[in-house]
CSV table of C-alpha atoms in Angstrom, one decimal:
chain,number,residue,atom,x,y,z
A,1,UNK,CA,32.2,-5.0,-9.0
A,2,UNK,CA,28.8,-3.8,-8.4
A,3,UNK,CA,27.4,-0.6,-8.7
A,4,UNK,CA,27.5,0.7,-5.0
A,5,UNK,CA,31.3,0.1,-4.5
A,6,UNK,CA,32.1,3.4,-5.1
A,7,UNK,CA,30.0,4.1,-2.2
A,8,UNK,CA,30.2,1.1,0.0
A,9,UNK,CA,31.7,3.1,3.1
A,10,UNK,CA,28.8,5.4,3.2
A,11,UNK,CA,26.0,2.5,3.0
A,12,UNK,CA,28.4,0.4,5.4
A,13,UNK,CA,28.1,3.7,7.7
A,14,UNK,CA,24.3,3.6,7.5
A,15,UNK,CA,23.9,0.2,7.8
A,16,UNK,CA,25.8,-0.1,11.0
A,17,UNK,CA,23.5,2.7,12.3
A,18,UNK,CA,20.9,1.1,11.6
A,19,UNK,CA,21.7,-2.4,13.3
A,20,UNK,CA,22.5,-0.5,16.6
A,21,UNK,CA,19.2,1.3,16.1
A,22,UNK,CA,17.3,-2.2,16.1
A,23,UNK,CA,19.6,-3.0,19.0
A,24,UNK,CA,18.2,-0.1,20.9
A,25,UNK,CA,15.0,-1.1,20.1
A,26,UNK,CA,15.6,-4.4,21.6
A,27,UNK,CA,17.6,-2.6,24.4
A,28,UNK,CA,14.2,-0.5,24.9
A,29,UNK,CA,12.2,-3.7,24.9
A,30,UNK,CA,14.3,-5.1,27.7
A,31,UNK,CA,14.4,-2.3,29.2
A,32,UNK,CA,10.4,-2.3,29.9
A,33,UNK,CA,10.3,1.3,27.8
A,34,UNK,CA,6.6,3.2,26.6
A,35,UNK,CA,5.5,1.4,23.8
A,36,UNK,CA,4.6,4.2,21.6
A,37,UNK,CA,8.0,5.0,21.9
A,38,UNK,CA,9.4,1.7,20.5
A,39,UNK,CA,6.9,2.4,17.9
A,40,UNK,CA,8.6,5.4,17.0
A,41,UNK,CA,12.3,3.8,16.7
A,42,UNK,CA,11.0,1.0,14.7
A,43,UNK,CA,9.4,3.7,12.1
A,44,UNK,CA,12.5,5.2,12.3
A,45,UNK,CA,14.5,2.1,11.8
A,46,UNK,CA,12.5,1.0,8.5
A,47,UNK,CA,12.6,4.6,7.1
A,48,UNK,CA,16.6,4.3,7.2
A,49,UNK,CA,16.5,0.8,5.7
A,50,UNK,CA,14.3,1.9,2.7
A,51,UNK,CA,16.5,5.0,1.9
A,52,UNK,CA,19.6,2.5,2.1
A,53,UNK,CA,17.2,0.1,-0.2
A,54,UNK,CA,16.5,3.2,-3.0
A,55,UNK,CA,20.2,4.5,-2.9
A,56,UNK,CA,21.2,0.8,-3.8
A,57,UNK,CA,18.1,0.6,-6.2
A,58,UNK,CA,19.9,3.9,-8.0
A,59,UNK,CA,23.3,2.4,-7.7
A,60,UNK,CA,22.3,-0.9,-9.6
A,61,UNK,CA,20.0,1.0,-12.4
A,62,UNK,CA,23.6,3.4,-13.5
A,63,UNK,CA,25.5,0.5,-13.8
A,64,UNK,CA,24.2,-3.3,-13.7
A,65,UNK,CA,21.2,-2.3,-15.7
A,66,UNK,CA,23.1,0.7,-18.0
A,67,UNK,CA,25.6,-1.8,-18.7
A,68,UNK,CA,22.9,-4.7,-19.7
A,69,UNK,CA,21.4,-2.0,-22.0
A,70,UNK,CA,24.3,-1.4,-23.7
A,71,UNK,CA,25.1,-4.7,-24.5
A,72,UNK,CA,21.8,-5.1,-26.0
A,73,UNK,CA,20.4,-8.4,-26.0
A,74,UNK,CA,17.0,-10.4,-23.6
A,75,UNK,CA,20.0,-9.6,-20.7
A,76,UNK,CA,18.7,-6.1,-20.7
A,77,UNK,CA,15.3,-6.9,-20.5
A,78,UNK,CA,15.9,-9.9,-18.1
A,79,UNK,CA,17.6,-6.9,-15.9
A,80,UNK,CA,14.9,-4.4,-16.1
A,81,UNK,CA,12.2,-6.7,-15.2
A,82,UNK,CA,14.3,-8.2,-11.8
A,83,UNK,CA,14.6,-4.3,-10.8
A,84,UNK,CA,11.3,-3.6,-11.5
A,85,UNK,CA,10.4,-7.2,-9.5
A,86,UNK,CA,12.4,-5.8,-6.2
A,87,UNK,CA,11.0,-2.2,-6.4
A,88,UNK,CA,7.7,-4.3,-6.2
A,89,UNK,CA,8.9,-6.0,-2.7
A,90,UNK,CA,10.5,-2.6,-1.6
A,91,UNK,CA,7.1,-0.9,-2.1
A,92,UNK,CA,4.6,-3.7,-0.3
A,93,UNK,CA,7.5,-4.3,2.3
B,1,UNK,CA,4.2,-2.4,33.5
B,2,UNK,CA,3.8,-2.5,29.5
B,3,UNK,CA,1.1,-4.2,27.2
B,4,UNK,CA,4.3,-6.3,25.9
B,5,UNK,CA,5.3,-7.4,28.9
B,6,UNK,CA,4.0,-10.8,28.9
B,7,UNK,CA,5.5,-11.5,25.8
B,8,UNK,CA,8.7,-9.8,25.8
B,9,UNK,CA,10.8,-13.2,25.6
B,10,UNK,CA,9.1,-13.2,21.8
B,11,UNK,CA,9.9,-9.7,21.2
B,12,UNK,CA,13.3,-10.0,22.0
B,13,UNK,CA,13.9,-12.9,20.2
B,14,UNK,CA,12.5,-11.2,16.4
B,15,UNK,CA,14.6,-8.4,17.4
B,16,UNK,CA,17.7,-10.2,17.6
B,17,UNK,CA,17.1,-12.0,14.7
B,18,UNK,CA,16.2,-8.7,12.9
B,19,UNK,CA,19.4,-6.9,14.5
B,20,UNK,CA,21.5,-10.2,12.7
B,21,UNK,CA,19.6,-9.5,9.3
B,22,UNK,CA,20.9,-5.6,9.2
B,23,UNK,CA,24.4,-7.1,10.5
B,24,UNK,CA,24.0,-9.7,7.6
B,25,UNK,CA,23.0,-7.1,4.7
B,26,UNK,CA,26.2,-4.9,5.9
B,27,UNK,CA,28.1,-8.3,5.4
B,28,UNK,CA,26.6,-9.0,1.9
B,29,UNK,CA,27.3,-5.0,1.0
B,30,UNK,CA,31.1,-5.8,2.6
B,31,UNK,CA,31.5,-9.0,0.3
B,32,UNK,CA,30.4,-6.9,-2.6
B,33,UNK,CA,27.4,-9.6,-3.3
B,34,UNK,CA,24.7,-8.8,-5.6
B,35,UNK,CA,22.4,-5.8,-5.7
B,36,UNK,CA,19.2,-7.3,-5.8
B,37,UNK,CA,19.6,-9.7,-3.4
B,38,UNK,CA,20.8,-7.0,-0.7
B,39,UNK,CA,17.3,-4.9,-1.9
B,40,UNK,CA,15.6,-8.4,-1.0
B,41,UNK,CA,17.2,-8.9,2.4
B,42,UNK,CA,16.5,-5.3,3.1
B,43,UNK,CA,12.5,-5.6,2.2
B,44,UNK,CA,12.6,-9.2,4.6
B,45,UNK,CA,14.0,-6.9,7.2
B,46,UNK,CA,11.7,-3.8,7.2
B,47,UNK,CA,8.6,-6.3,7.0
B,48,UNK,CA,9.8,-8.2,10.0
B,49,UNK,CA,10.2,-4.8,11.9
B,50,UNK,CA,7.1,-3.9,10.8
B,51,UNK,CA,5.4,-6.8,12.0
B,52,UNK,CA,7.1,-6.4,15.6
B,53,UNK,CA,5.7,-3.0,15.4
B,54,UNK,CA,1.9,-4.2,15.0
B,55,UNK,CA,2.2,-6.8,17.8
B,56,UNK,CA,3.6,-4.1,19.7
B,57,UNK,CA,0.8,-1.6,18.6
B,58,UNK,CA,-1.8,-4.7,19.4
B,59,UNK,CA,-0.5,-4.6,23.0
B,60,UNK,CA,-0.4,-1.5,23.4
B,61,UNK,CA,-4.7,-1.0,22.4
B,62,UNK,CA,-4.9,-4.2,25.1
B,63,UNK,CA,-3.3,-2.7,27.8
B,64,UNK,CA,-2.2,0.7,27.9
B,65,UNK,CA,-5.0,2.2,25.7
B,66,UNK,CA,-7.7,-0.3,26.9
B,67,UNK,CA,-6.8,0.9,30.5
B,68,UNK,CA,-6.8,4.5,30.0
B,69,UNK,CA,-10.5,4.0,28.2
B,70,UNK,CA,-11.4,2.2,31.7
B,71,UNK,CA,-10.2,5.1,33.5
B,72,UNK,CA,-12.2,7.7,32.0
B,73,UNK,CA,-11.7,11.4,30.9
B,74,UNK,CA,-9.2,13.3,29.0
B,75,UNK,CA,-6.6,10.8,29.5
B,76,UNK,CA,-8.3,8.0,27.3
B,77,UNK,CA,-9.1,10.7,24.2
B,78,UNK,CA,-5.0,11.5,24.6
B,79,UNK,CA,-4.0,7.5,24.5
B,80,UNK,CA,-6.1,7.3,21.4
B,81,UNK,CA,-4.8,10.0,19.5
B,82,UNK,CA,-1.4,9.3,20.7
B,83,UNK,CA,-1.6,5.6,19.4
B,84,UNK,CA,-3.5,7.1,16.2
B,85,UNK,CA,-0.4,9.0,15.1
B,86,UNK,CA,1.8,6.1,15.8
B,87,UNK,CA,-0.1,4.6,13.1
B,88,UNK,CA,0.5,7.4,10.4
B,89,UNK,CA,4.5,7.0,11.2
B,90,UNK,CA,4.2,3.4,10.2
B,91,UNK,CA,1.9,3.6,7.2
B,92,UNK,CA,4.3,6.5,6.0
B,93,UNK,CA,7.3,4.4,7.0
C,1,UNK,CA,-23.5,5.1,14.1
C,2,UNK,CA,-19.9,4.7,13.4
C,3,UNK,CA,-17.2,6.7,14.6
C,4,UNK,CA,-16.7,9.0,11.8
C,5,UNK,CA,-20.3,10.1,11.9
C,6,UNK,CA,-19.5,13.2,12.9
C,7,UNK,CA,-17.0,14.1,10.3
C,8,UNK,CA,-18.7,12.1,8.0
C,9,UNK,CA,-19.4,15.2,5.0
C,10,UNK,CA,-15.4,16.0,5.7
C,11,UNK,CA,-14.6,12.0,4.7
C,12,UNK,CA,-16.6,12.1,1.5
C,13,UNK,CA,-15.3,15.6,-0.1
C,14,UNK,CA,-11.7,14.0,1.1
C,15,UNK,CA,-13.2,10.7,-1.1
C,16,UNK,CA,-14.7,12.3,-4.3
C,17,UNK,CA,-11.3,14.0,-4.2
C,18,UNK,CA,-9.1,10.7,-4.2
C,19,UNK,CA,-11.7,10.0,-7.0
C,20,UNK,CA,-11.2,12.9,-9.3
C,21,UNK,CA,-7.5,11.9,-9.0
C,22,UNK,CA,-7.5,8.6,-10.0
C,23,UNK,CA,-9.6,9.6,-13.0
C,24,UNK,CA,-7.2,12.3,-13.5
C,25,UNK,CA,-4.5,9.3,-14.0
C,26,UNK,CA,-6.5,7.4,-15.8
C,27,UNK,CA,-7.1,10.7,-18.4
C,28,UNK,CA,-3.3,11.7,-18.2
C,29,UNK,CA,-2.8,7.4,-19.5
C,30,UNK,CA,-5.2,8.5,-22.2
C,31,UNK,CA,-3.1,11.4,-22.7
C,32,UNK,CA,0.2,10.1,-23.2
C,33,UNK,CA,1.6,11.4,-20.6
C,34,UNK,CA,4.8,11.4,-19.5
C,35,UNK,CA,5.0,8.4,-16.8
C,36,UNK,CA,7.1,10.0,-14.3
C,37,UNK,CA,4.6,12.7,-13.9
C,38,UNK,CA,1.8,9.8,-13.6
C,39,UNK,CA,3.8,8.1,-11.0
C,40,UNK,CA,4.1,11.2,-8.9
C,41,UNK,CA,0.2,11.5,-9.1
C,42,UNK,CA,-0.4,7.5,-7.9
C,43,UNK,CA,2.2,8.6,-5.0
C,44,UNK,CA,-0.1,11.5,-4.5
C,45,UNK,CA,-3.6,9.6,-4.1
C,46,UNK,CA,-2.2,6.6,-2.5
C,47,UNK,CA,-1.0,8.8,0.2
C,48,UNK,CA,-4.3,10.7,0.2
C,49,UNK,CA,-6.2,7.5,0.8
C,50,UNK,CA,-3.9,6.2,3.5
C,51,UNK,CA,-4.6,9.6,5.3
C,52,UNK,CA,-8.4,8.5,4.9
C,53,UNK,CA,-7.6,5.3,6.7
C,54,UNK,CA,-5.9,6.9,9.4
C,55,UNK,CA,-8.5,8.8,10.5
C,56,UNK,CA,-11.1,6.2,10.5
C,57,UNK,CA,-9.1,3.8,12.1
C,58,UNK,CA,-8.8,6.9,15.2
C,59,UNK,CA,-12.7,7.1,14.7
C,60,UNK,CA,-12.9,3.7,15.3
C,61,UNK,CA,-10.7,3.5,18.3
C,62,UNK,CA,-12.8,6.3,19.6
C,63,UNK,CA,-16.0,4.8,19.2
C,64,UNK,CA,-16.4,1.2,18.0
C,65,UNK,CA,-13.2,-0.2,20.2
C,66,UNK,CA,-13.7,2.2,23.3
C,67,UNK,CA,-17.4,1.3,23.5
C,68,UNK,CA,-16.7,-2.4,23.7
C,69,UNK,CA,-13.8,-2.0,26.0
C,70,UNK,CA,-16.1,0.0,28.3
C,71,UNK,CA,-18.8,-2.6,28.0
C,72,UNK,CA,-16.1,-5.2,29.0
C,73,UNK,CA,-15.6,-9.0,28.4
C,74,UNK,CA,-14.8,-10.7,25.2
C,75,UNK,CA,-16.1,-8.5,22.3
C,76,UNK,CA,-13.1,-5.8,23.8
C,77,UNK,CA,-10.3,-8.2,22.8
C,78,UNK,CA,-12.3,-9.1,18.9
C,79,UNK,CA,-12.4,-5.3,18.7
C,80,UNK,CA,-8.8,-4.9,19.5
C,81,UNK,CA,-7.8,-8.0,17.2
C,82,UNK,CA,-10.0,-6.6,14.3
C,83,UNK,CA,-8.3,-2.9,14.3
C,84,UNK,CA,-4.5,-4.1,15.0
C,85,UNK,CA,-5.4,-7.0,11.6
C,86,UNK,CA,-6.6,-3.6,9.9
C,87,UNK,CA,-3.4,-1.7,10.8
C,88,UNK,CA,-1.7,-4.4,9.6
C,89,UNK,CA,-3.3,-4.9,6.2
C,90,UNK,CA,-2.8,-0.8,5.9
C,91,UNK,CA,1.4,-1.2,6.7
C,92,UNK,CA,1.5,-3.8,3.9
C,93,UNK,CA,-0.2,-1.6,1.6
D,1,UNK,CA,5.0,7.6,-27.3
D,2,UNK,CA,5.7,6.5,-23.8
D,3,UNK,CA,6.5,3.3,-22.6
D,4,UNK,CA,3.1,2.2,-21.3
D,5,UNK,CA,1.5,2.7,-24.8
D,6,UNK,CA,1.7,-0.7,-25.7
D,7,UNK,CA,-0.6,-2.1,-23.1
D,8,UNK,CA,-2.4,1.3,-22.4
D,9,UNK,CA,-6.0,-0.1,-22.3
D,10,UNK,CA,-5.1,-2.5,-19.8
D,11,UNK,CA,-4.0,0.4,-17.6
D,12,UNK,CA,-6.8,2.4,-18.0
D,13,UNK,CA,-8.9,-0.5,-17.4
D,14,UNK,CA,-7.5,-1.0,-13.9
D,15,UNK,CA,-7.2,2.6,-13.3
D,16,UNK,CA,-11.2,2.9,-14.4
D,17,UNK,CA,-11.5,-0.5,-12.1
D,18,UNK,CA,-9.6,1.7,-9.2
D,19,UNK,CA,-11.6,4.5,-9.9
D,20,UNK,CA,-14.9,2.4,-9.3
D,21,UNK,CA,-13.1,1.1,-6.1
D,22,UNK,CA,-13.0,5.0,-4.8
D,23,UNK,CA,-16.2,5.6,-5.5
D,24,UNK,CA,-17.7,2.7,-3.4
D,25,UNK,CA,-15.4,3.5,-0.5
D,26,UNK,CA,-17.5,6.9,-0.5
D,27,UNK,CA,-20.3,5.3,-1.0
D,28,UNK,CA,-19.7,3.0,1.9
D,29,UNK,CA,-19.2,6.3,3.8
D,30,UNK,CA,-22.3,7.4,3.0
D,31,UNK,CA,-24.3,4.3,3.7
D,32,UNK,CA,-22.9,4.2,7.3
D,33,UNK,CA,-21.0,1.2,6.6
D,34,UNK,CA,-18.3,-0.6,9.2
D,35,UNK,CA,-15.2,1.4,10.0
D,36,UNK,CA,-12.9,-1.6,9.3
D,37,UNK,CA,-15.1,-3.0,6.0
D,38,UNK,CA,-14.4,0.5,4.8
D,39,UNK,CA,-10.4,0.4,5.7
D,40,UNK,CA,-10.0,-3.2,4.1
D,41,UNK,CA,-11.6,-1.6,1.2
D,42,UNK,CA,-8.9,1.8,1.4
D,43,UNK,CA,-5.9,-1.0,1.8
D,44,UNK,CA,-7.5,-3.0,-1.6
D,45,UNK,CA,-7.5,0.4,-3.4
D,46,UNK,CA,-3.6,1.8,-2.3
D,47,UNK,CA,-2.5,-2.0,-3.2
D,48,UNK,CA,-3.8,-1.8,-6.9
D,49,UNK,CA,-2.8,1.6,-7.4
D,50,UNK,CA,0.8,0.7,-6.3
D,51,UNK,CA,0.5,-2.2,-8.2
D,52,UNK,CA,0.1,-0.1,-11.2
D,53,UNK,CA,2.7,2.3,-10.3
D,54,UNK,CA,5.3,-0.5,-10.7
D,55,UNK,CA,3.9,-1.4,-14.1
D,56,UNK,CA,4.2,2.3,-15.2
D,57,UNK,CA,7.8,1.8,-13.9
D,58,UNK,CA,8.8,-1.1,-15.1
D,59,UNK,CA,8.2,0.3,-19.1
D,60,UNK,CA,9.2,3.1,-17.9
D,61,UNK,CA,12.5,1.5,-17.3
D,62,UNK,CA,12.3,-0.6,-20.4
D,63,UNK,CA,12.0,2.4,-23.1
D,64,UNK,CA,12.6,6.5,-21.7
D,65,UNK,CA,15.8,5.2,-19.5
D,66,UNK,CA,16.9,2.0,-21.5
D,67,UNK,CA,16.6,4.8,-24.7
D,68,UNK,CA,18.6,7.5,-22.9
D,69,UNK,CA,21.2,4.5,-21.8
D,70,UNK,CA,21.5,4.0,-25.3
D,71,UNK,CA,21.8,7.1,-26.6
D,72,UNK,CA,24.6,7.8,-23.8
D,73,UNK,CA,25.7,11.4,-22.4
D,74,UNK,CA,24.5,13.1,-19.5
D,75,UNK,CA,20.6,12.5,-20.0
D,76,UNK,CA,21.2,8.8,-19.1
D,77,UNK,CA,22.1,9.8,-15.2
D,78,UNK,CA,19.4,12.2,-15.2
D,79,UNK,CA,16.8,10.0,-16.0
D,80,UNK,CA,18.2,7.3,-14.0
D,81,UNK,CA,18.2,9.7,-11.0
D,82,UNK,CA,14.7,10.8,-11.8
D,83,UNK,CA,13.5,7.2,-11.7
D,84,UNK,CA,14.9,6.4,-8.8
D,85,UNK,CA,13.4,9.5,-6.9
D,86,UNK,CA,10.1,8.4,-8.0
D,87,UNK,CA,10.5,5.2,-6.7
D,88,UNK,CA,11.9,6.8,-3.0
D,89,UNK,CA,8.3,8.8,-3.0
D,90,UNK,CA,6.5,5.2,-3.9
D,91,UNK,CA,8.1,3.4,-1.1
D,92,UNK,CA,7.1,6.7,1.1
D,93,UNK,CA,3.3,6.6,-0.2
């Protein structure tokens, strides 16, 4: 079990939100709706992903990483350098 | 009529295939699959919305802003500052 | 003359400020300081240069791009092209 | 002794190298240079600083949380927490 399954209804919540918000967006599209205001659901949209993204992040540092540490060994620093690899992709993307 | 319009086939398209990637990362949360590869799905996700969003914000300078310039006045300095904040929301998003 | 000619001596104290603060991490490295409190400070000037982009870029669309959309033919759409590529080089960053 | 100590002149190097990038963005101000020569130069600048951000945090990871993992109790969650906070204002900036 990973570390967000104590929380997985809550980030199932959001995520759900957040496909019928690029929905919308697609619904907007179709729908021949002011650009800047697309523009505004898609900031949106991202801003909800990346929360959903750093709550996750937090998740897996308490427990897939804690636990690595704990057991000692290269696993904990094989951990630590793959979080630190997908904060890099979270903060370019 | 929208700057997008000529292209809204495309648009549609990377929005249904982005609305299938949020549907896919609540799927991976639901089968309890691995942190890190939910964070990277997530990042693949936010920069394909992002990258709608700069087409969109290209179309929108072509047409919408482009016109209002043609046009003259008050109106053009308004477009521009409009379409200047849309670009804060996504640098900040 | 660019765009931000006018706000030109408004731009600079804005830059030798985002320059005092990277020297300021650079001295609080030197310091040993703690690297939570460095991280907030690279949050800090990142933002503050992105802010910096933003209004040039709206200088830009308020000179460079309107001139060449008002003087018509090709060089509009190169100057439309060359600030959406920008916009999109400043999202990824 | 933080975690960065280890490789602390290579920091500061980069951070002196992002300093000098600052600078030259001012002094591209000053010289009148091109709007968008001057934003590629902004997007170049954020992208090194965030680049060094995620070093700061990746030994940040590696020795203050990995230590307060190890040495258990309530300080582990609150440096975990306080990591991943700094990471939500780094995907922000």
């Amino acid at each position: 079990m990973y570390g967000y399954h104590d929380h997985k209804d809550e980030l199932l919540k959001r995520l759900r939100r957040a496909e019928g918000q690029v929905r919308g967006i697609a619904q907007m599209v179709d729908d021949d709706r002011y650009c800047i205001d697309i523009l505004t659901q898609i900031s949106a949209t991202t801003k909800a992903l990346q929360a959903v993204a750093v709550e996750l992040l937090g998740d897996h540092l308490s427990h897939c990483v804690a636990d690595a540490i704990e057991a000692g060994g290269p696993g904990a620093h094989a951990k630590i350098a793959e979080a630190t690899d997908a904060v890099a992709r979270l903060v370019r993307s």
